[in-house]
Tab-separated table of C-alpha atoms and ligand atoms in Angstrom:
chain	number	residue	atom	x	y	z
D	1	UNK	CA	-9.318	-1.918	19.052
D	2	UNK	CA	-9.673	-5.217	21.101
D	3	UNK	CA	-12.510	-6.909	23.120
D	4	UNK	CA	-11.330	-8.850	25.707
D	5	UNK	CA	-13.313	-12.267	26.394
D	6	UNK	CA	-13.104	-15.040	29.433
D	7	UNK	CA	-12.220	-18.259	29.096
D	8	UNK	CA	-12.464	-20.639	31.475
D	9	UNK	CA	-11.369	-17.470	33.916
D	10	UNK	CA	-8.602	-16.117	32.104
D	11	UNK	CA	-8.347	-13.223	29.460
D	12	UNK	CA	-7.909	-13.640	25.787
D	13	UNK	CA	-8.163	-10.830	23.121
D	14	UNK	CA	-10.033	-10.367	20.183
D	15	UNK	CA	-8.380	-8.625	18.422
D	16	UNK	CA	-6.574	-9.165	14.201
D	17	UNK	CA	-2.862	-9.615	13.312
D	18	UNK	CA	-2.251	-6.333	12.346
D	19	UNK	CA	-4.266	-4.608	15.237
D	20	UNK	CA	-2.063	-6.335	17.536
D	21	UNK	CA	1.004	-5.174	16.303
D	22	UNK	CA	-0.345	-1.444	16.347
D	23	UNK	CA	-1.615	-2.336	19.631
D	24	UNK	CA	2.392	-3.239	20.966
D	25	UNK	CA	3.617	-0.434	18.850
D	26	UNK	CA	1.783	2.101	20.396
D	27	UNK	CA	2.856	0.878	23.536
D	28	UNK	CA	6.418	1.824	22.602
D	29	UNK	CA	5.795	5.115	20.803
D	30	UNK	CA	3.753	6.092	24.421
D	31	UNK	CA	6.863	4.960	26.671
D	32	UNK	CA	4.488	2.501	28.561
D	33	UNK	CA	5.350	-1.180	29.359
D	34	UNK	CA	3.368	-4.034	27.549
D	35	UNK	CA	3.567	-7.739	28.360
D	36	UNK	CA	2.213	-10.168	25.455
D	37	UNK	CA	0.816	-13.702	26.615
D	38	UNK	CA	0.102	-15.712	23.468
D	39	UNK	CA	-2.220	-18.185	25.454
D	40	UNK	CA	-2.329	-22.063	24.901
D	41	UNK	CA	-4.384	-24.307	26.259
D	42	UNK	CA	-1.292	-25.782	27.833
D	43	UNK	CA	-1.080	-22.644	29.788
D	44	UNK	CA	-4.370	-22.738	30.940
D	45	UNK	CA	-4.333	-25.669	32.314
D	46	UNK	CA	-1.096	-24.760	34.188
D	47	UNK	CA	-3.005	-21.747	35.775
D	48	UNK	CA	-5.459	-23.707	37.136
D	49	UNK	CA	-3.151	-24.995	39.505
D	50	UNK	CA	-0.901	-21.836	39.999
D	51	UNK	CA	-2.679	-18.953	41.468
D	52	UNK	CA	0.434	-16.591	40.556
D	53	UNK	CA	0.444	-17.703	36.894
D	54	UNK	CA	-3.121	-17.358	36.652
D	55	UNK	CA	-2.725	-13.793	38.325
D	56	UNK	CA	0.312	-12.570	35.856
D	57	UNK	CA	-1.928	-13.985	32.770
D	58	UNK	CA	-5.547	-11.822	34.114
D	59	UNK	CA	-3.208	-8.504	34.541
D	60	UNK	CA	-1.137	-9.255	30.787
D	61	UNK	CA	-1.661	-6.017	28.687
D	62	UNK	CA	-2.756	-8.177	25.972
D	63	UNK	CA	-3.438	-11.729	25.368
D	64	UNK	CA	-3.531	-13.504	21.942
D	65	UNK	CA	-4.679	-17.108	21.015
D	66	UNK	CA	-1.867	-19.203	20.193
D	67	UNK	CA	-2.767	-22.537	19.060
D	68	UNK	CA	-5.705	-23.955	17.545
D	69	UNK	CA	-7.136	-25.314	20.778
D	70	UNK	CA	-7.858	-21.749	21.756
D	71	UNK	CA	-9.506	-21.050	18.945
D	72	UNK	CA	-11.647	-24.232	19.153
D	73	UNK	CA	-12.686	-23.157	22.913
D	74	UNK	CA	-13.880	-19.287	21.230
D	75	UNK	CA	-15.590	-21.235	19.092
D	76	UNK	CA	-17.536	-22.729	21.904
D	77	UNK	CA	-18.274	-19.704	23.020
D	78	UNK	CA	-19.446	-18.342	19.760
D	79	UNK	CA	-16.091	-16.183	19.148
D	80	UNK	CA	-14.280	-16.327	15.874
D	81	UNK	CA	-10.518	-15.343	16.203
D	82	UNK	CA	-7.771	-15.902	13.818
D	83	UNK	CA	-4.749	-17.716	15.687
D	84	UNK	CA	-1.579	-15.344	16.286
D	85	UNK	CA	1.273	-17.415	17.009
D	86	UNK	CA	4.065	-16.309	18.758
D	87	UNK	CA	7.215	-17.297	16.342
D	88	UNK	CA	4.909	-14.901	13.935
D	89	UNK	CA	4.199	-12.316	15.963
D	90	UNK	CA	7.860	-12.047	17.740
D	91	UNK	CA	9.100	-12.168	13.848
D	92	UNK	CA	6.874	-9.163	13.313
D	93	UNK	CA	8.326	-7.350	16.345
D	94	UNK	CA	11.969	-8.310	15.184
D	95	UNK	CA	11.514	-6.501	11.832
D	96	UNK	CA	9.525	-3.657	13.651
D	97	UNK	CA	12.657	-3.105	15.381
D	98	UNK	CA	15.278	-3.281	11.933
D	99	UNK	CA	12.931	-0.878	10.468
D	100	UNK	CA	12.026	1.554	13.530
D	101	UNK	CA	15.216	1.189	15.107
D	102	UNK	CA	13.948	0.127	18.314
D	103	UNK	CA	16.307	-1.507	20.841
D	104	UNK	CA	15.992	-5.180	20.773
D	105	UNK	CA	16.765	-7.530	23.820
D	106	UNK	CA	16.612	-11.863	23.607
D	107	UNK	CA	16.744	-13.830	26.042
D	108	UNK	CA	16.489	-17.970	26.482
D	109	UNK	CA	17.145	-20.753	24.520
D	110	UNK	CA	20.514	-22.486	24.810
D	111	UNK	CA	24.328	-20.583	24.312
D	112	UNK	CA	24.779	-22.172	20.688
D	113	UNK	CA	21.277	-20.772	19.672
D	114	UNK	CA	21.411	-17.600	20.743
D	115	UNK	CA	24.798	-17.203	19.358
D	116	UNK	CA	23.746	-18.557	15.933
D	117	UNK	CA	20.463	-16.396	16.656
D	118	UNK	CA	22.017	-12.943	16.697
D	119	UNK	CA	24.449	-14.005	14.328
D	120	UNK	CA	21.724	-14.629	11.743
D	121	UNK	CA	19.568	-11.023	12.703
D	122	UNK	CA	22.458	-9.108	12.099
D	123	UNK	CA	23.357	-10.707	8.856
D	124	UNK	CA	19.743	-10.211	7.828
D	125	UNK	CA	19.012	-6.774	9.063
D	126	UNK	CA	22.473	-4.908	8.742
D	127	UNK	CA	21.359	-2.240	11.524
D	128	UNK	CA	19.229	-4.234	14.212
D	129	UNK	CA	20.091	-2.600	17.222
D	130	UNK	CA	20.348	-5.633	19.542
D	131	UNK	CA	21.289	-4.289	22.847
D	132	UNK	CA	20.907	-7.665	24.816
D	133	UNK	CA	21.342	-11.845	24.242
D	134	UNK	CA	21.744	-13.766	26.843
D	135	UNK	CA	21.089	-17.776	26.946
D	136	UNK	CA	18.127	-18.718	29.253
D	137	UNK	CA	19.692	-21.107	31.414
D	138	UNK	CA	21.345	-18.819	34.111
D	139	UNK	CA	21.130	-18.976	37.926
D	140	UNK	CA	21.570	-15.424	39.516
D	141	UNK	CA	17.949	-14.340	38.351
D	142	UNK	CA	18.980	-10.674	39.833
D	143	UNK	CA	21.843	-10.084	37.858
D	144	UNK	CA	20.252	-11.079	34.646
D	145	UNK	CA	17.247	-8.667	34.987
D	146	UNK	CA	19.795	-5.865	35.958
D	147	UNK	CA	21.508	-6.342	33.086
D	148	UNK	CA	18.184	-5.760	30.981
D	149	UNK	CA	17.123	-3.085	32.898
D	150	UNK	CA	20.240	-0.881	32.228
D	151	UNK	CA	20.503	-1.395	28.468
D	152	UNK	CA	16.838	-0.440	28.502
D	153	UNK	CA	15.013	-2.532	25.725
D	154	UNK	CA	12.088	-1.874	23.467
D	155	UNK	CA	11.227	-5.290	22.828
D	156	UNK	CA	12.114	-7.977	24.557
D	157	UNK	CA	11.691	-11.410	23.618
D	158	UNK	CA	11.567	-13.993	26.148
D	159	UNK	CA	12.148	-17.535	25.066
D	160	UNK	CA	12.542	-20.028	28.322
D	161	UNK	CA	8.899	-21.593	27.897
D	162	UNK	CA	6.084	-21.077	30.356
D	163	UNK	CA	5.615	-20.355	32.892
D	164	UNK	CA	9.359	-18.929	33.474
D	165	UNK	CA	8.995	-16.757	30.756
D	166	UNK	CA	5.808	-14.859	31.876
D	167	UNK	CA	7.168	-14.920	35.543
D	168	UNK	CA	10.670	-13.376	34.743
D	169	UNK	CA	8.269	-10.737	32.076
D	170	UNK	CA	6.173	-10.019	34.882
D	171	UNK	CA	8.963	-8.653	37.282
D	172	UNK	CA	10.725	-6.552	34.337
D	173	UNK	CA	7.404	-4.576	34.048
D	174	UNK	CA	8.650	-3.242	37.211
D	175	UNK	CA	11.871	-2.311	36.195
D	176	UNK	CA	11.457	-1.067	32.645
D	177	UNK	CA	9.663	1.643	30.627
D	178	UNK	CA	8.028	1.631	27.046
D	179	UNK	CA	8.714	-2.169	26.855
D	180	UNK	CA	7.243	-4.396	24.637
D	181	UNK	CA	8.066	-8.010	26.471
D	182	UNK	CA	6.331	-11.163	25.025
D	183	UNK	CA	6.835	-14.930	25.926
D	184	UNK	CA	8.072	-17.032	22.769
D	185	UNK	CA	8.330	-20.160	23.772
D	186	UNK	CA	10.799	-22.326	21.420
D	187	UNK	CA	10.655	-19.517	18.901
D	188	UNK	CA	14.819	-18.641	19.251
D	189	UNK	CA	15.088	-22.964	18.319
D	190	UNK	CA	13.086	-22.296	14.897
D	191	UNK	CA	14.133	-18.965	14.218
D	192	UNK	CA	18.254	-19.995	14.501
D	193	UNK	CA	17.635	-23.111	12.494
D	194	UNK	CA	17.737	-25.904	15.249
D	195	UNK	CA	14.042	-26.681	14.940
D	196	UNK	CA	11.780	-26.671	11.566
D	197	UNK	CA	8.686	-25.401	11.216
D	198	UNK	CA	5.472	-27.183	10.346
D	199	UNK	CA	5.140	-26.741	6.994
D	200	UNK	CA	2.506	-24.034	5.446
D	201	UNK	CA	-0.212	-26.058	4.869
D	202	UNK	CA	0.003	-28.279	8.349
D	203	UNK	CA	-0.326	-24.574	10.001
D	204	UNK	CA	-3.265	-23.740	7.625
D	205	UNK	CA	-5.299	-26.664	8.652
D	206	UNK	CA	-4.310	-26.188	12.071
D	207	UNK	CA	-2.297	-29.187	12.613
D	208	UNK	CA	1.145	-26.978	13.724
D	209	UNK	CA	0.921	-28.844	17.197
D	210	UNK	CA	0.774	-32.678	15.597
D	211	UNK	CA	3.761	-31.498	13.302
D	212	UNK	CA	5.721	-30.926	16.333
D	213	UNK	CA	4.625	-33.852	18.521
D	214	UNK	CA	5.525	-36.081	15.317
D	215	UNK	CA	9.438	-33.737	15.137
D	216	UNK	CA	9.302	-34.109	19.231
D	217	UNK	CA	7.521	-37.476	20.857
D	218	UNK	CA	8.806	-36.272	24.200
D	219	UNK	CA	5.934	-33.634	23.953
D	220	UNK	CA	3.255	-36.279	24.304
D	221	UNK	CA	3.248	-36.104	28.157
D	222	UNK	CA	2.658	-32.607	27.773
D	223	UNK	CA	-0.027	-32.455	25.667
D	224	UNK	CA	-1.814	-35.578	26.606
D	225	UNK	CA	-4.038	-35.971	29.121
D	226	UNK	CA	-3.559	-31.465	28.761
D	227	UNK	CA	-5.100	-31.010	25.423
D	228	UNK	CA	-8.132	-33.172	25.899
D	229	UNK	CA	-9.009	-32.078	29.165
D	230	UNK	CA	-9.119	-28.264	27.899
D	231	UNK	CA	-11.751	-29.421	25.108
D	232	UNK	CA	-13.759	-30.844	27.504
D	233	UNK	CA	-13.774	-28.371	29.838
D	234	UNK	CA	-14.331	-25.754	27.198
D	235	UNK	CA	-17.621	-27.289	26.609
D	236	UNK	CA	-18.595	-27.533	30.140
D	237	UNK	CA	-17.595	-23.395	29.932
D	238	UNK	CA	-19.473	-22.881	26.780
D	239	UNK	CA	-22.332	-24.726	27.902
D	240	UNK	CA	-22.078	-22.248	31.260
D	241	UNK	CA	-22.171	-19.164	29.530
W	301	UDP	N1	14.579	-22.780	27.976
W	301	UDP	C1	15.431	-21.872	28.550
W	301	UDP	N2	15.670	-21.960	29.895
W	301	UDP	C2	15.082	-22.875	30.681
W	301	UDP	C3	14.168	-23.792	30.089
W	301	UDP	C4	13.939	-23.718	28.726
W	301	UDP	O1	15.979	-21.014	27.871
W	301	UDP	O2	15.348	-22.893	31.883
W	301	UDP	C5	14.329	-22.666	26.540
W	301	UDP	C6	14.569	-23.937	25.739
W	301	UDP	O3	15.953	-24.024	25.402
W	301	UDP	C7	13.667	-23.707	24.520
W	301	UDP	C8	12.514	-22.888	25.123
W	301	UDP	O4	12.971	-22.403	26.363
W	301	UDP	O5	14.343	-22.905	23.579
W	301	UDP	C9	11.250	-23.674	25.428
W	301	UDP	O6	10.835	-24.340	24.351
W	301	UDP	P1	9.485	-25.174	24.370
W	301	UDP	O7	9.453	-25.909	23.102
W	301	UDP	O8	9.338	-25.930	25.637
W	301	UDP	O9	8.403	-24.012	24.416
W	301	UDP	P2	6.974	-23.925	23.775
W	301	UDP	O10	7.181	-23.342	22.407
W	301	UDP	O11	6.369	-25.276	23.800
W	301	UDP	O12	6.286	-22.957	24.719
């Protein structure tokens, strides 16, 4: 269903849309716990320097390539893979759970979103189970994964950007069952209303990232020297291969 490929030492799936969602379903329907990385080349660069993070990423149940910079880098290496973003793909899993009737946990992203979040799920799916919000800016870690763990989720989304959200993931594969738990980023922002989206055609051409720097300047230090740094190391990679 998925090949799994290396770059630059860390996993990333091959793997469609669709067979990725079957992939995280299946997980649930099986009662087993699945953590979803959607890798950017932010992120990579961050494990370089983080043996942990690097170690959480290499044992994720699956990895998809979020942002086109990944999908540059499988180019390199000869590998064609459509991008699966994680607003999309966490959208996907929030109308897998209106129509399955899955329990649904959320967690990050400031009080006023997450309030105008579930606000805006329940309006839209009159049954969605949600068994769990909480803001992401808390400071008894503990308590907050407690409280998960005894309203027992079937997906969880984690919005409180990386690498929190893949650490505080990790440790709740420990403490659930049949959990699908996936790092979202600033998904809960977009999804509530607080952040727009690029526009259809910026996210066709692959352009999603220059959108944002453009809505959000402050992201330049994060993305530059990052971004170019990954390219050329992705050659250097390819070239190794
Ligand atoms: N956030 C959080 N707790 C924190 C730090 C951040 O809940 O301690 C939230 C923040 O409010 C935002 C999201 O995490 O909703 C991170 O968004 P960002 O745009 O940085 O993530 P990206 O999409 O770039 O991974």
């Amino acid at each position: 269903m998925k090949k799994r490929v290396c770059l630059q030492g860390l996993p990333v799936d091959i793997i469609s849309y669709d067979s990725a969602l079957e992939f995280a379903l299946s997980a649930i329907d099986n009662g087993e716990n699945m953590q979803i990385v959607t890798i950017n080349p932010e992120m990579v660069q961050s494990a370089k320097n983080n043996k942990d993070f690097a170690n959480i990423l290499k044992h994720a149940e699956l990895v998809v390539a979020d942002g086109v910079g990944i999908k540059i880098a499988l180019k390199l290496k000869g590998v064609s893979q459509e991008r699966i973003g994680g607003v999309d793909l966490s959208r996907s899993l929030i109308e897998l759970c209106a129509k399955r009737n899955f329990r649904l946990g959320l967690l990050g992203a400031k009080e006023e979103v997450i309030s105008t979040l579930v606000k805006k799920l329940k309006n839209e799916f009159k049954d969605i189970d949600i068994v769990f919000a909480h803001n992401g800016y808390f400071e008894d870690e503990n308590t907050v994964l407690n409280q998960i763990k005894e309203v027992r989720p079937q997906v969880l989304l984690c919005a409180l950007g990386s690498p929190k959200q893949e650490f505080i993931i990790y440790r709740l594969k420990e403490m659930l069952q049949g959990c699908v738990m996936i790092g979202v980023g600033g998904s809960f922002d977009v999804f509530a209303g607080y952040v727009s989206r690029a526009p259809i055609i910026w996210q066709k051409l692959g352009l999603e990232w220059l959108y944002r720097l453009i809505k959000q300047p402050e992201r330049f230090k994060r993305i530059f020297p990052t971004l170019p740094i990954f390219l050329f190391e992705s050659i250097i990679d390819s070239v190794k291969k």
